[in-house]
Amino acid sequence: MTRRIAILAAWVSIAGLPAGSWAQTPPPEPVRAASPGKVLEVAVRVDPDGRPEYSIRRHQSLIVDWSRLGFIFADAPKFERNFTVGEASTRVFDDTWEQPWGERRYVRDHGTEMRVTLNERSGRKLDVVFRVFDDGVGFRYEFPDQASLREVNIVDELTEFAIAEPATAWWIPGGEWNRDEYLYHQTPLTEVSMVHTPITMKLASGVHVAIHEAAVVDFATVWLRRVDGQRLKTLLWPSSTGPRVSRKAPFATPWRTLKIAKDAPGIYMSDLILNLNEPNKLGDVSWVKPFKYVGIWWGMHLGQNTWNSGPKHGATTAETRRYIDFAAANGFRGVLVEGWNKGWDGDWFAKGEEFSFTEPYADFDLPALAAYARKKGVRLIGHHETGGNLANYERQLGPALDLYRKLGVDAVKTGYVADAGGLQVLGSDGRIHFEWHDGQAASRHHLLVVTEAAKRKISIDAHEPIKDTGLRRTYPNWVSREAARGMEYNAWGNPVNPPDHEVNLVFTRMLGGPMDYTPGVLSLTGAGGRRIPSTIARQLALYVVLYSPIQMAADLPENYAKFPRPFRFIKDVPTDWSDTRVLNGEVGDYVTFARKDRAGDDWYLGAITDEQPRNLRVSLGFLDEGKQYTATIYRDGPGAGFAGDPKSVVIESRPVSRNDYLTLELAPGGGQAIRIAAPGGKKAAKPRKPPETPQPGKEEFDVE
Ligand code: NOJ
Ligand code: CA
């Protein structure tokens, strides 16, 4: 025996295995499961030390090399080695379900499930369940009820993702103070340190992989830490109370997910995350409405108004009536009013104990405004900014939601403004603990709010929330959230969102689910006259590109009055779709979407680019056979660009059919939006005032 082997043999023997067994025993044959179309294959085995591990191949090529599975506990021996693979069973499932609202009406859930029981030498068991689709893989751990591990206190999860080909990654940092509100980095995967998910990678072969998670219920979400090379390891978001997750067995963890496709459009098109969530638990959800909204909001971010009381208070009765009138005149269902309630006058950031969710400021007549809105066919959208003080909010949650229910307010925007680790949670010991926005305490809180809201037929749009893991399928009143760097940074600067940001969002953040980005700032001006690096046509395209069933028209009404013709698109565009296609796209560079109105036969097309100008040729082959449609095109005009003339826009219409191709000319930082109206199809939402008469044919203008 050489010296090296002697040392290793001794070490293995200390670890509990017979000396020498590591070297001679080949790993047992893996158990395998392939996706229905034989595109992806998962293999599971234990290594010579009994460490469970899995790998993934796509068309026989290794995508994820052997990667570990397991856990470390606070008060029990870890689940890490000394396992054998016990029973492994597979089944094929094929189901199609209907979304109450979404990017497409019907979703097919077709895959192969493999359940693998891992038996530890000590007698403990752990099941790992894989679902293998043609466009990705999800797996989760199921902790059975066993006497030796009933109270499960997890301090670390050992799941790894060892990416097998050299890869480029798009990512935001994990564990930083500003949570998930960062600009994206594009680097070799070997330069990643700790990242948030979704993280998206393009492998040397061109295959795209996006790692995320699905169905995070009563659990911490994860960051990924690069261990070495291209090996990423999960790290659960921390908790200040000790273990990162505490649960009683039996329970299942969230799904660890990999969307895997041949290109960037393919990873967006995958419904893997929704499919891994439980079906709707709320029953009839016809009361959940997709809609567009305006609000007393952008003025605060510009510094023209304040949330707090005083001479610049935004949420006054008179100002709210003006917004209600504007919404009614232009076909918007919702009017968000921030700063309506007591608690904004002190330093509320990360404190929040002053917030009352039932008492309006004296200059805001809540019942009268709610009634006025309803009379005009409009709804107020409620606002609950908590300053991250979950304890204060949970104390008032019932009465706060009851009040809105009574007034007919059926959607509430919540907010958790506090740095990472700054959520204040009431512990079982009666004391306040500081917790993380994506930890187990936050996961419990958000579902409490969503289910309490559902009891009152209220929908929730959470800002500074936990990340989106597809729970909208189970709780369809969780309509949208922020969970990324939104439009507000274009008001504040430091820095503004550069042109590639929204393209990056499509292939990273948006893989989790809808985002309340708040597009439509046609004035293209932030606080203090700061320039927003975009174009008018791009602001319109964002309604098609960045999916959300609730979409804000974020600019001031007086600014929309300056741009009546582009504003027409914002009035027309729906927020609920029966079909979605990604026609082209490269992560961080450009993307084109076509989406079909769920309420009719019209299609809408949106394309955006980064700082590069581009000509994108797209086929209209998705249109119905034999129909002549009318395309109203909103495109970047002469000299347009994020650094050029941002307001140069051309609006023109032309007949189109499925045999046509369009060349979309996008200016640097620009975009294009097209309404493709079906013959005799649904007409646009009717404004209460007579609609503007569009000029026939081509029209070019440049408004300042
Ligand atoms: C941050 C949110 O993202 C923003 O939309 C809101 O206006 C402020 N918090 C205040 O609640
Ligand atoms: Ca925010």
CSV table of N, CA and C in Angstrom, one decimal, residues 6 152 190 346 440 484 641:
chain,number,residue,atom,x,y,z
A,6,ALA,N,-2.6,4.6,2.1
A,6,ALA,CA,-2.7,4.2,3.5
A,6,ALA,C,-3.4,5.4,4.3
A,152,VAL,N,-37.1,18.2,12.4
A,152,VAL,CA,-36.0,18.4,11.5
A,152,VAL,C,-35.5,19.8,11.5
A,190,THR,N,-17.2,30.4,-14.0
A,190,THR,CA,-16.1,30.2,-13.0
A,190,THR,C,-15.9,31.5,-12.2
A,346,GLY,N,-42.8,59.6,10.2
A,346,GLY,CA,-41.4,59.5,10.8
A,346,GLY,C,-40.5,58.8,9.9
A,440,GLN,N,-37.4,31.3,5.8
A,440,GLN,CA,-38.6,30.5,6.1
A,440,GLN,C,-39.6,31.4,6.8
A,484,ALA,N,-37.1,42.1,-8.0
A,484,ALA,CA,-36.0,42.5,-9.0
A,484,ALA,C,-36.0,44.0,-9.0
A,641,GLY,N,-33.2,56.4,-29.9
A,641,GLY,CA,-32.2,55.6,-29.2
A,641,GLY,C,-32.0,56.1,-27.8
